[in-house]
Short mmCIF file of C-alpha atoms in Angstrom, two decimals:
data_model
loop_
_atom_site.label_atom_id
_atom_site.label_comp_id
_atom_site.label_asym_id
_atom_site.label_seq_id
_atom_site.Cartn_x
_atom_site.Cartn_y
_atom_site.Cartn_z
CA MET A 1 13.98 10.29 11.28
CA ARG A 2 16.69 8.37 13.07
CA VAL A 3 19.94 8.33 11.18
CA THR A 4 22.39 5.80 12.49
CA ALA A 5 25.22 6.11 10.01
CA LEU A 6 25.96 8.93 7.65
CA ARG A 7 26.84 8.32 4.04
CA ARG A 8 29.44 10.48 2.40
CA MET A 9 30.38 11.28 -1.11
CA LYS A 10 33.58 9.56 -2.14
CA LEU A 11 36.21 11.16 -4.34
CA LEU A 12 35.63 8.29 -6.78
CA THR A 13 32.13 9.60 -7.43
CA HIS A 14 33.43 13.13 -7.66
CA ASN A 15 35.91 12.08 -10.31
CA MET A 16 33.09 10.75 -12.49
CA LEU A 17 30.49 13.50 -12.03
CA THR A 18 30.21 16.34 -14.51
CA SER A 19 28.11 19.47 -14.41
CA HIS A 20 25.12 19.58 -16.73
CA VAL A 21 23.76 23.09 -16.40
CA LYS A 22 22.36 24.43 -19.67
CA GLY A 23 24.95 26.04 -21.90
CA VAL A 24 27.95 24.64 -20.04
CA LYS A 25 30.39 23.09 -22.50
CA ASN A 26 33.02 21.73 -20.14
CA GLY A 27 31.54 21.07 -16.73
CA TYR A 28 34.49 19.05 -15.51
CA PRO A 29 36.04 18.79 -12.97
CA LEU A 30 33.64 20.08 -10.35
CA LYS A 31 35.29 22.07 -7.60
CA ILE A 32 34.71 20.96 -4.03
CA GLU A 33 33.95 23.28 -1.16
CA VAL A 34 34.16 21.31 2.07
CA ASN A 35 32.53 22.12 5.37
CA GLU A 36 32.82 18.66 6.85
CA MET A 37 34.68 15.53 5.81
CA LYS A 38 35.77 12.26 7.30
CA ILE A 39 38.10 9.37 6.64
CA ARG A 40 36.57 5.94 7.07
CA GLU A 41 38.33 2.66 6.51
CA VAL A 42 37.04 0.56 3.63
CA ASP A 43 38.19 -2.90 2.56
CA PHE A 44 41.03 -2.69 0.07
CA ASN A 45 40.18 -4.28 -3.29
CA PRO A 46 43.28 -3.95 -5.51
CA GLU A 47 41.56 -5.50 -8.53
CA PHE A 48 38.75 -2.95 -8.53
CA ILE A 49 41.13 -0.02 -8.04
CA SER A 50 43.41 -1.10 -10.89
CA ARG A 51 40.34 -1.60 -13.09
CA MET A 52 39.12 1.92 -12.31
CA ILE A 53 42.45 3.72 -12.81
CA PRO A 54 42.28 3.92 -16.64
CA ARG A 55 38.82 5.46 -16.30
CA LEU A 56 39.91 8.14 -13.83
CA GLU A 57 41.04 11.61 -14.67
CA TRP A 58 44.15 11.51 -12.51
CA LYS A 59 44.85 15.23 -12.67
CA ALA A 60 41.35 16.02 -11.39
CA LEU A 61 41.77 13.49 -8.60
CA TYR A 62 45.10 14.95 -7.56
CA GLU A 63 43.67 18.48 -7.54
CA ALA A 64 40.66 17.32 -5.51
CA ALA A 65 42.98 15.63 -3.04
CA GLN A 66 45.00 18.86 -2.82
CA SER A 67 41.91 20.96 -2.15
CA LEU A 68 40.83 18.56 0.62
CA ASP A 69 44.38 18.41 1.97
CA VAL A 70 44.55 14.61 1.87
CA VAL A 71 47.35 14.19 -0.69
CA GLY A 72 49.66 12.17 1.57
CA ASN A 73 51.90 10.01 -0.59
CA LEU A 74 49.64 10.13 -3.63
CA SER A 75 51.79 10.40 -6.73
CA PRO A 76 50.92 13.29 -9.07
CA GLU A 77 51.07 10.97 -12.10
CA VAL A 78 49.82 7.46 -12.76
CA VAL A 79 52.87 5.22 -12.48
CA LYS A 80 53.64 2.62 -15.12
CA ASP A 81 52.79 -0.93 -14.20
CA TYR A 82 50.40 0.28 -11.51
CA GLU A 83 48.66 -3.11 -11.32
CA ASN A 84 51.60 -4.56 -9.43
CA ASP A 85 52.55 -1.47 -7.45
CA GLU A 86 50.78 -2.14 -4.16
CA ASP A 87 51.86 1.10 -2.46
CA PHE A 88 50.50 3.14 -5.33
CA LEU A 89 47.19 1.22 -5.32
CA LYS A 90 46.85 1.58 -1.56
CA GLU A 91 47.31 5.35 -1.79
CA ALA A 92 44.81 5.51 -4.65
CA HIS A 93 42.39 3.41 -2.60
CA ARG A 94 42.78 5.69 0.41
CA VAL A 95 42.02 8.83 -1.60
CA LEU A 96 39.29 7.31 -3.79
CA MET A 97 37.34 5.21 -1.31
CA GLU A 98 38.12 6.36 2.21
CA VAL A 99 37.99 10.15 2.00
CA GLU A 100 34.37 11.17 2.22
CA VAL A 101 32.76 14.59 2.00
CA ILE A 102 29.83 14.96 4.38
CA LYS A 103 28.83 18.57 3.94
CA GLY A 104 29.75 21.21 1.43
CA PHE A 105 29.22 22.15 -2.18
CA LEU A 106 30.13 20.94 -5.64
CA ILE A 107 30.75 23.93 -7.87
CA CYS A 108 30.45 23.92 -11.65
CA PRO A 109 33.75 25.30 -12.99
CA GLU A 110 32.12 27.22 -15.85
CA SER A 111 28.82 28.60 -14.59
CA GLY A 112 29.64 28.67 -10.87
CA ARG A 113 26.38 26.88 -10.04
CA LYS A 114 26.58 25.32 -6.57
CA PHE A 115 25.25 21.82 -5.92
CA PRO A 116 24.81 21.30 -2.17
CA ILE A 117 26.06 18.16 -0.41
CA GLU A 118 24.05 17.22 2.65
CA ASN A 119 24.61 14.08 4.73
CA GLY A 120 27.09 13.07 2.07
CA ILE A 121 24.44 13.06 -0.65
CA PRO A 122 25.06 15.60 -3.42
CA ASN A 123 21.90 17.16 -4.78
CA MET A 124 22.32 17.40 -8.55
CA LEU A 125 18.74 18.52 -9.27
CA LEU A 126 18.41 21.46 -11.63
CA ASN A 127 15.89 24.26 -11.65
CA GLU A 128 13.58 24.78 -14.59
CA GLY A 129 15.44 26.60 -17.31
CA GLU A 130 18.76 25.08 -16.34
CA VAL A 131 17.97 21.81 -18.08
CA GLY A 132 19.94 21.63 -21.30
CA ASP A 133 19.10 20.04 -24.63
CA ALA A 134 19.45 16.33 -25.14
CA GLY A 135 22.63 16.43 -27.10
CA PRO A 136 24.66 13.29 -27.71
CA SER A 137 27.68 15.57 -27.55
CA GLN A 138 29.62 13.59 -25.00
CA SER A 139 29.18 10.15 -26.54
CA GLY A 140 31.98 8.58 -28.51
CA THR A 141 34.87 10.40 -26.90
CA SER A 142 37.86 8.70 -25.37
CA GLN A 143 36.28 5.33 -24.78
CA ASP A 144 39.19 2.96 -24.57
CA ASP A 145 37.76 -0.52 -24.41
CA ASP A 146 38.87 -3.02 -21.87
CA SER A 147 36.74 -5.83 -23.34
CA MET A 148 33.73 -6.68 -21.25
CA GLN A 149 33.48 -10.36 -22.09
CA MET B 1 -10.44 -13.83 -12.27
CA LEU B 2 -10.13 -10.06 -12.53
CA ASN B 3 -13.20 -9.52 -10.42
CA PHE B 4 -11.80 -11.83 -7.85
CA ILE B 5 -8.57 -9.84 -7.67
CA ARG B 6 -10.48 -6.60 -7.26
CA LEU B 7 -12.54 -8.12 -4.47
CA PHE B 8 -9.39 -9.33 -2.82
CA ARG B 9 -7.91 -5.86 -2.96
CA LEU B 10 -10.99 -4.42 -1.30
CA ILE B 11 -11.21 -6.81 1.59
CA SER B 12 -7.60 -7.17 2.42
CA GLY B 13 -6.90 -3.44 2.13
CA ILE B 14 -3.38 -3.94 0.84
CA ASN B 15 -1.39 -0.80 0.53
CA LEU B 16 -0.93 0.95 -2.77
CA HIS B 17 2.67 0.18 -3.37
CA ARG B 18 2.20 -3.51 -2.95
CA LEU B 19 -0.44 -3.20 -5.61
CA HIS B 20 2.11 -1.57 -7.78
CA THR B 21 4.74 -4.20 -7.33
CA ASN B 22 2.45 -7.07 -8.06
CA PHE B 23 -1.00 -6.51 -9.41
CA ILE B 24 -1.00 -3.34 -11.36
CA HIS B 25 -0.26 -4.61 -14.82
CA THR B 26 -3.47 -6.63 -14.83
CA THR B 27 -5.52 -3.53 -15.52
CA MET B 28 -4.70 -1.25 -18.39
CA ALA B 29 -5.46 2.20 -17.05
CA SER B 30 -5.79 2.12 -13.31
CA CYS B 31 -5.97 5.17 -11.13
CA ARG B 32 -4.17 3.21 -8.43
CA ARG B 33 -0.76 3.49 -10.05
CA PRO B 34 1.59 5.61 -7.93
CA GLU B 35 2.63 7.61 -11.00
CA HIS B 36 -0.94 8.93 -11.28
CA GLN B 37 -1.04 10.14 -7.71
CA ALA B 38 1.93 12.45 -7.37
CA PRO B 39 5.39 13.13 -8.79
CA PRO B 40 8.04 10.71 -7.46
CA GLU B 41 9.71 13.25 -5.18
CA VAL B 42 6.34 13.81 -3.51
CA PHE B 43 4.96 10.26 -3.59
CA TYR B 44 7.97 8.66 -1.91
CA ASP B 45 7.72 10.62 1.32
CA ASP B 46 8.83 9.49 4.76
CA THR B 47 5.89 7.12 5.32
CA GLU B 48 6.16 5.55 1.88
CA ALA B 49 9.94 5.21 2.23
CA ARG B 50 9.58 3.66 5.67
CA LYS B 51 7.74 0.72 4.08
CA TYR B 52 10.99 -0.28 2.43
CA THR B 53 12.50 -1.17 5.77
CA SER B 54 9.41 -2.57 7.46
CA ASN B 55 7.47 -4.44 4.80
CA SER B 56 9.22 -7.77 4.31
CA ARG B 57 7.06 -8.77 1.34
CA MET B 58 7.92 -5.61 -0.55
CA ILE B 59 11.60 -6.12 0.21
CA GLU B 60 11.42 -9.70 -1.04
CA ILE B 61 9.78 -8.70 -4.33
CA GLN B 62 12.34 -5.95 -4.88
CA MET B 63 15.21 -8.30 -4.11
CA THR B 64 14.06 -11.03 -6.53
CA MET B 65 13.64 -8.46 -9.28
CA ALA B 66 17.07 -7.02 -8.54
CA ASP B 67 18.66 -10.48 -8.65
CA ARG B 68 17.00 -11.26 -11.97
CA ALA B 69 18.09 -7.88 -13.38
CA ILE B 70 21.68 -8.56 -12.33
CA GLU B 71 21.45 -11.98 -13.99
CA LEU B 72 20.29 -10.27 -17.21
CA LEU B 73 23.09 -7.73 -16.86
CA ALA B 74 25.55 -10.62 -17.31
CA LEU B 75 28.52 -8.88 -15.72
CA PRO B 76 31.72 -10.91 -15.55
CA GLU B 77 31.51 -12.74 -12.21
CA ASP B 78 35.18 -12.70 -11.32
CA LYS B 79 35.80 -9.01 -11.97
CA PRO B 80 34.51 -6.26 -9.69
CA CYS B 81 32.47 -3.89 -11.88
CA PHE B 82 31.23 -0.33 -11.56
CA VAL B 83 27.46 -0.07 -11.94
CA LEU B 84 24.95 2.79 -11.96
CA ASP B 85 21.65 2.17 -10.16
CA VAL B 86 18.98 4.51 -11.56
CA GLY B 87 16.14 5.08 -9.11
CA CYS B 88 18.02 3.17 -6.41
CA GLY B 89 15.53 4.25 -3.73
CA SER B 90 16.34 2.55 -0.47
CA GLY B 91 19.31 0.75 -2.00
CA LEU B 92 17.83 -2.77 -2.09
CA SER B 93 19.06 -3.43 -5.61
CA GLY B 94 22.41 -1.96 -4.64
CA GLU B 95 22.71 -4.47 -1.81
CA ALA B 96 22.19 -7.26 -4.33
CA LEU B 97 25.01 -5.73 -6.41
CA THR B 98 27.29 -5.61 -3.37
CA GLU B 99 26.53 -9.28 -2.73
CA HIS B 100 27.78 -10.06 -6.23
CA GLY B 101 30.98 -8.17 -5.45
CA HIS B 102 30.35 -5.08 -7.57
CA PHE B 103 30.64 -1.40 -6.75
CA TRP B 104 27.87 1.02 -7.55
CA ILE B 105 26.56 4.59 -7.50
CA GLY B 106 22.87 5.16 -6.89
CA MET B 107 20.70 8.04 -8.00
CA ASP B 108 17.14 8.84 -6.96
CA ILE B 109 14.91 11.88 -6.93
CA SER B 110 13.38 11.18 -3.52
CA LYS B 111 15.40 12.38 -0.55
CA PRO B 112 13.44 10.34 2.04
CA MET B 113 14.20 7.16 0.07
CA LEU B 114 17.88 8.02 -0.01
CA GLY B 115 17.63 8.70 3.69
CA ILE B 116 16.47 5.11 4.16
CA ALA B 117 19.36 3.89 2.01
CA GLU B 118 21.71 5.88 4.22
CA GLU B 119 20.13 4.33 7.29
CA ARG B 120 20.59 0.82 5.91
CA GLU B 121 24.29 1.59 5.53
CA VAL B 122 24.50 0.57 1.88
CA GLU B 123 27.93 0.38 0.32
CA GLY B 124 27.45 2.59 -2.75
CA ASP B 125 27.57 6.34 -3.10
CA LEU B 126 24.27 8.14 -3.50
CA PHE B 127 23.14 11.37 -5.07
CA VAL B 128 19.88 13.19 -5.70
CA GLY B 129 19.10 13.52 -9.37
CA ASP B 130 16.22 13.49 -11.84
CA MET B 131 16.69 10.93 -14.60
CA GLY B 132 14.71 13.11 -17.00
CA GLU B 133 17.38 15.81 -16.67
CA GLY B 134 19.95 13.32 -17.89
CA VAL B 135 22.71 11.28 -16.35
CA PHE B 136 25.94 13.20 -16.25
CA PHE B 137 29.10 11.25 -15.73
CA ARG B 138 32.31 11.12 -17.69
CA PRO B 139 32.13 9.04 -20.89
CA GLY B 140 32.76 5.33 -20.48
CA THR B 141 32.35 5.24 -16.71
CA PHE B 142 30.01 2.32 -16.10
CA ASP B 143 30.24 -1.41 -16.79
CA GLY B 144 26.49 -1.70 -16.49
CA VAL B 145 23.28 0.09 -15.54
CA ILE B 146 20.45 -1.34 -13.47
CA SER B 147 17.07 0.12 -12.59
CA ILE B 148 14.16 -1.42 -10.69
CA SER B 149 10.63 -0.02 -11.13
CA ALA B 150 11.69 3.48 -12.08
CA LEU B 151 11.42 3.92 -15.84
CA GLN B 152 7.61 4.26 -15.95
CA TRP B 153 7.85 7.49 -13.92
CA LEU B 154 9.48 9.15 -16.92
CA CYS B 155 6.32 8.73 -18.99
CA ASN B 156 4.49 11.28 -16.86
CA ALA B 157 4.62 15.02 -17.19
CA ASP B 158 4.58 16.26 -13.60
CA LYS B 159 5.53 19.84 -14.39
CA LYS B 160 4.45 22.23 -17.08
CA THR B 161 7.90 22.09 -18.64
CA HIS B 162 8.02 18.29 -18.74
CA ASN B 163 7.81 16.62 -22.11
CA PRO B 164 7.96 12.81 -21.68
CA PRO B 165 9.46 11.89 -25.09
CA LYS B 166 12.12 14.59 -24.70
CA ARG B 167 12.91 13.57 -21.14
CA LEU B 168 13.17 9.91 -22.15
CA TYR B 169 15.48 10.80 -25.02
CA ARG B 170 17.65 13.02 -22.83
CA PHE B 171 17.90 10.24 -20.27
CA PHE B 172 18.80 7.52 -22.78
CA SER B 173 21.21 9.59 -24.85
CA THR B 174 23.18 10.85 -21.84
CA LEU B 175 23.14 7.35 -20.34
CA TYR B 176 24.58 5.91 -23.54
CA GLY B 177 27.53 8.27 -23.24
CA THR B 178 28.37 7.21 -19.71
CA MET B 179 28.39 3.47 -20.49
CA ARG B 180 31.33 1.47 -21.76
CA ARG B 181 31.11 -0.05 -25.21
CA GLY B 182 29.55 -3.49 -25.07
CA SER B 183 27.97 -2.96 -21.66
CA ARG B 184 24.33 -3.53 -20.85
CA ALA B 185 21.55 -1.62 -19.15
CA VAL B 186 18.64 -3.54 -17.60
CA PHE B 187 15.46 -1.76 -16.55
CA GLN B 188 12.66 -3.55 -14.74
CA PHE B 189 9.56 -1.46 -15.33
CA TYR B 190 5.77 -1.40 -15.41
CA PRO B 191 4.58 0.14 -18.66
CA GLU B 192 0.99 1.25 -18.35
CA ASN B 193 0.00 0.25 -21.88
CA SER B 194 1.48 -0.70 -25.22
CA HIS B 195 1.76 2.95 -26.19
CA GLN B 196 4.12 3.66 -23.28
CA LEU B 197 6.16 0.57 -24.11
CA GLU B 198 6.47 1.75 -27.69
CA LEU B 199 7.46 5.25 -26.57
CA ILE B 200 10.16 4.01 -24.21
CA THR B 201 11.72 1.53 -26.64
CA SER B 202 11.62 3.93 -29.58
CA GLN B 203 13.40 6.66 -27.59
CA ALA B 204 16.02 4.15 -26.43
CA MET B 205 16.67 3.02 -30.01
CA ARG B 206 16.87 6.65 -31.14
CA ALA B 207 19.59 7.23 -28.55
CA GLY B 208 21.66 4.47 -30.15
CA PHE B 209 20.89 1.46 -27.98
CA SER B 210 20.05 -1.94 -29.36
CA GLY B 211 18.14 -4.63 -27.50
CA GLY B 212 14.55 -5.18 -26.50
CA VAL B 213 12.09 -6.28 -23.86
CA VAL B 214 12.40 -9.58 -22.00
CA VAL B 215 9.17 -10.76 -20.37
CA ASP B 216 9.36 -13.23 -17.49
CA PHE B 217 6.32 -15.45 -16.92
CA PRO B 218 4.21 -13.81 -19.63
CA ASN B 219 1.24 -16.08 -18.95
CA SER B 220 0.95 -15.27 -15.29
CA THR B 221 -0.72 -12.08 -14.14
CA ARG B 222 1.05 -12.04 -10.79
CA ALA B 223 4.56 -13.18 -11.65
CA LYS B 224 4.80 -11.36 -14.98
CA LYS B 225 7.75 -8.98 -15.04
CA MET B 226 9.13 -6.89 -17.86
CA PHE B 227 12.79 -6.07 -18.33
CA LEU B 228 14.08 -3.67 -20.93
CA CYS B 229 17.55 -4.93 -21.91
CA LEU B 230 19.63 -2.37 -23.75
CA PHE B 231 23.07 -2.86 -25.26
CA ALA B 232 25.49 0.01 -25.81
CA GLY B 233 27.50 -0.43 -28.97
CA LEU B 234 26.89 -4.09 -29.80
CA LEU B 235 26.06 -5.01 -33.37
CA ASN B 236 24.27 -8.35 -33.06
CA PRO B 237 23.24 -8.82 -29.47
CA GLN B 238 21.48 -12.00 -28.43
CA LEU B 239 18.53 -11.04 -26.29
CA PRO B 240 18.11 -13.37 -23.30
CA THR B 241 14.87 -15.35 -23.12
CA GLY B 242 12.32 -14.72 -20.43
CA LEU B 243 11.63 -17.19 -17.65
CA GLY B 244 8.54 -19.36 -17.87
CA THR B 245 8.10 -18.93 -21.61
CA GLY B 246 8.64 -22.63 -22.21
CA GLN B 247 11.44 -22.20 -24.71
CA GLY B 248 15.06 -22.83 -24.07
CA PRO B 249 17.82 -20.65 -25.42
CA GLN B 250 18.78 -23.13 -28.13
CA GLY B 251 15.35 -24.20 -29.41
CA SER B 252 14.13 -20.79 -30.40
CA ASP B 253 15.32 -20.87 -34.01
CA GLN B 254 14.07 -24.38 -34.74
CA VAL B 255 10.61 -25.61 -35.65
CA ALA B 256 9.17 -27.74 -32.89
CA TYR B 257 8.53 -31.39 -33.78
CA SER B 258 4.89 -32.21 -33.85
CA GLY B 259 3.33 -35.69 -33.86
CA GLN B 260 0.13 -34.44 -35.44
CA ARG B 261 -0.62 -34.63 -39.10
CA GLN B 262 -1.78 -31.49 -40.77
CA ARG B 263 -5.34 -31.69 -41.94
CA PHE B 264 -5.87 -30.59 -45.48
CA ARG B 265 -9.63 -30.84 -45.47
CA ASN B 266 -10.14 -27.49 -43.81
CA LEU B 267 -7.49 -25.74 -45.79
CA LYS B 268 -9.42 -25.36 -49.03
CA GLY B 269 -12.62 -23.42 -49.41
CA LYS B 270 -14.94 -22.10 -46.76
CA PRO B 271 -15.91 -24.21 -43.77
CA LEU B 272 -19.23 -25.99 -43.69
CA LYS B 273 -22.13 -23.68 -42.86
CA LYS B 274 -23.24 -23.62 -39.20
CA SER B 275 -20.16 -25.61 -38.24
CA ARG B 276 -17.93 -24.46 -35.42
CA ASP B 277 -15.27 -23.22 -37.81
CA TRP B 278 -17.82 -21.30 -39.76
CA ILE B 279 -19.08 -19.57 -36.62
CA LYS B 280 -15.54 -18.78 -35.55
CA GLU B 281 -14.69 -17.31 -38.90
CA LYS B 282 -17.80 -15.20 -38.94
CA LYS B 283 -17.09 -13.88 -35.47
CA GLU B 284 -13.55 -13.11 -36.48
CA ARG B 285 -14.79 -11.18 -39.52
CA ARG B 286 -17.20 -9.14 -37.36
CA ARG B 287 -14.37 -8.45 -34.95
CA ARG B 288 -12.13 -7.24 -37.74
CA GLN B 289 -14.82 -4.93 -39.02
CA GLY B 290 -15.28 -3.53 -35.55
CA LYS B 291 -18.90 -4.61 -35.23
CA GLY B 292 -19.29 -5.47 -31.61
CA ASP B 293 -22.45 -7.55 -31.47
CA PHE B 294 -20.93 -10.98 -30.98
CA LYS B 295 -20.46 -13.18 -27.96
CA ALA B 296 -16.98 -13.89 -26.67
CA ASP B 297 -15.43 -17.22 -27.67
CA SER B 298 -15.84 -19.97 -25.12
CA LYS B 299 -15.79 -23.73 -24.97
CA TYR B 300 -19.53 -23.67 -25.74
CA SER B 301 -19.16 -21.73 -29.02
CA GLY B 302 -20.56 -23.77 -31.91
CA ARG B 303 -21.42 -26.73 -29.71
CA LYS B 304 -24.57 -28.71 -30.27
CA ARG B 305 -27.32 -28.12 -27.74
CA SER B 306 -28.25 -30.96 -25.47
CA LYS B 307 -31.55 -32.77 -26.04
CA LYS B 308 -33.34 -30.82 -23.30
CA PHE B 309 -33.75 -27.77 -25.52
#
C-alpha cells in the first residue's frame, strides 16, 4: 500500500484518552513512550484552542510535554484571561496540535498495559478478558457546561 | 418491483458494498449484507477499503449521508466544535466535518480503512478501537458524535464472547459519559429488521439518552435513510423531521384541513354484503386471525366483473 503522508497522534487526543482495561479505576493520564515524533505546522485557530482549554487536564498536558521534551514556553498553569493572551494560546496550540507522535506506546498508568502506536494511529483494541463491565461510572463527573445553543 | 431490482443486481453485477449503501433495506433478511459475511475488521480489508478512494458513486453516497448527519447534529455554525466520528473508516464523514470548520477524532476497527484515511490526509486524529468495547475519553469531551453506517455491526456476535445487547449498552453508556450535556449524537445505520431497531433504541434509552429515529424519504426504497438521533441530557428534545415525509416542522401538531365531508353512512353497522367494504373487512378479519387463504388487496378487489364473464 502506498502511503503518501503519515498521520500522527496529537497531544490533544492524548489528553482526552483514558485507559479502559478491566479493573482499572483511574486509567488517566496515559504515559507516552516515544520512538518517533515530529512537529508539523497546523493553522492556528485561537477560538478552538480557547474553547478546548476548559476541557483539558492541564497538568497531564504539561507532563506529556515534559516527557516528549517539547515544553518550550508552555506555562505550567492555565493563565487567567487566557482567551485574550495570544502568546499563551499559541504555545498551547503548538503543543496540542503540532506535536505528533508517530511511533511508540501509550501505557496505562495502573495496569501497565501497552497500547502500540503505529503510523500515528494508536491501537486501543483490547484482548478478550480485558473488556470491563459496562459501568456508567464515569458519567456525571465534572461536566461544566458551556451552553451548546 | 422487487423482482426487477433483483434482476438488475444479477445483470449489472454491482459490488456488495454498493448493495449495502443503497439497496439492502429492501429485503428483510438478506445474506448479502456485509455484516453476515465477516466481522468488520476482516470484511474491510485492503481491496474493500480501496473502493473508498476509487468508487466515486460510493464516495458520493457517503458524503451526502455525512452532510445530512451533520445537519441533524445541529452544531453551532460559528463555533469550531470537537466531534467524535465512530466508524470513521476512510474519513469521508470527517472531511465533511472539516469543511464545516469543526475538529474531530475518528475511531474504526479496520486498520486498512484507517490506512486509506491516512492516505487521504484527513485532518482529524485516528485510532483503532472497537465500539463494542466502549468509548473511553474523559467526561464531557465532545460537542457531538457522528457515525455513518457503523451501528448495525454491533448487532452481530462475531466472537464467542460477544453479546450484542451488552456491547450496545457498553457502547452507549460510555459514549454518554464522553459527551457534553445538551450535545447530540447522530448515527446513520441500516437496521436489518424491526427487532434490531428495537434493540438498538432500547439500549440507547437505557444508557440515559433521549431521542429517536428520523427516517428520510420513508416512501422510497432507494433513497430511504435512517438516522438515530440521540440527545445527552436534554429533557424535552424536539426530534427533527425526516426529509420527504411531506410534513413541515410546524404542521406536525395540527390537524390537516380537509375539503371532504365525512360520510356517516358507513360508520354504523356492518357494510352491505358482497360490497367492496364487506370483502375488505372480511379479508382484514382473516388476516388478523392469521388464516392465510386470502388474495392480496389490489385495485380489482371487490370490483364488478365485466360483461364478458
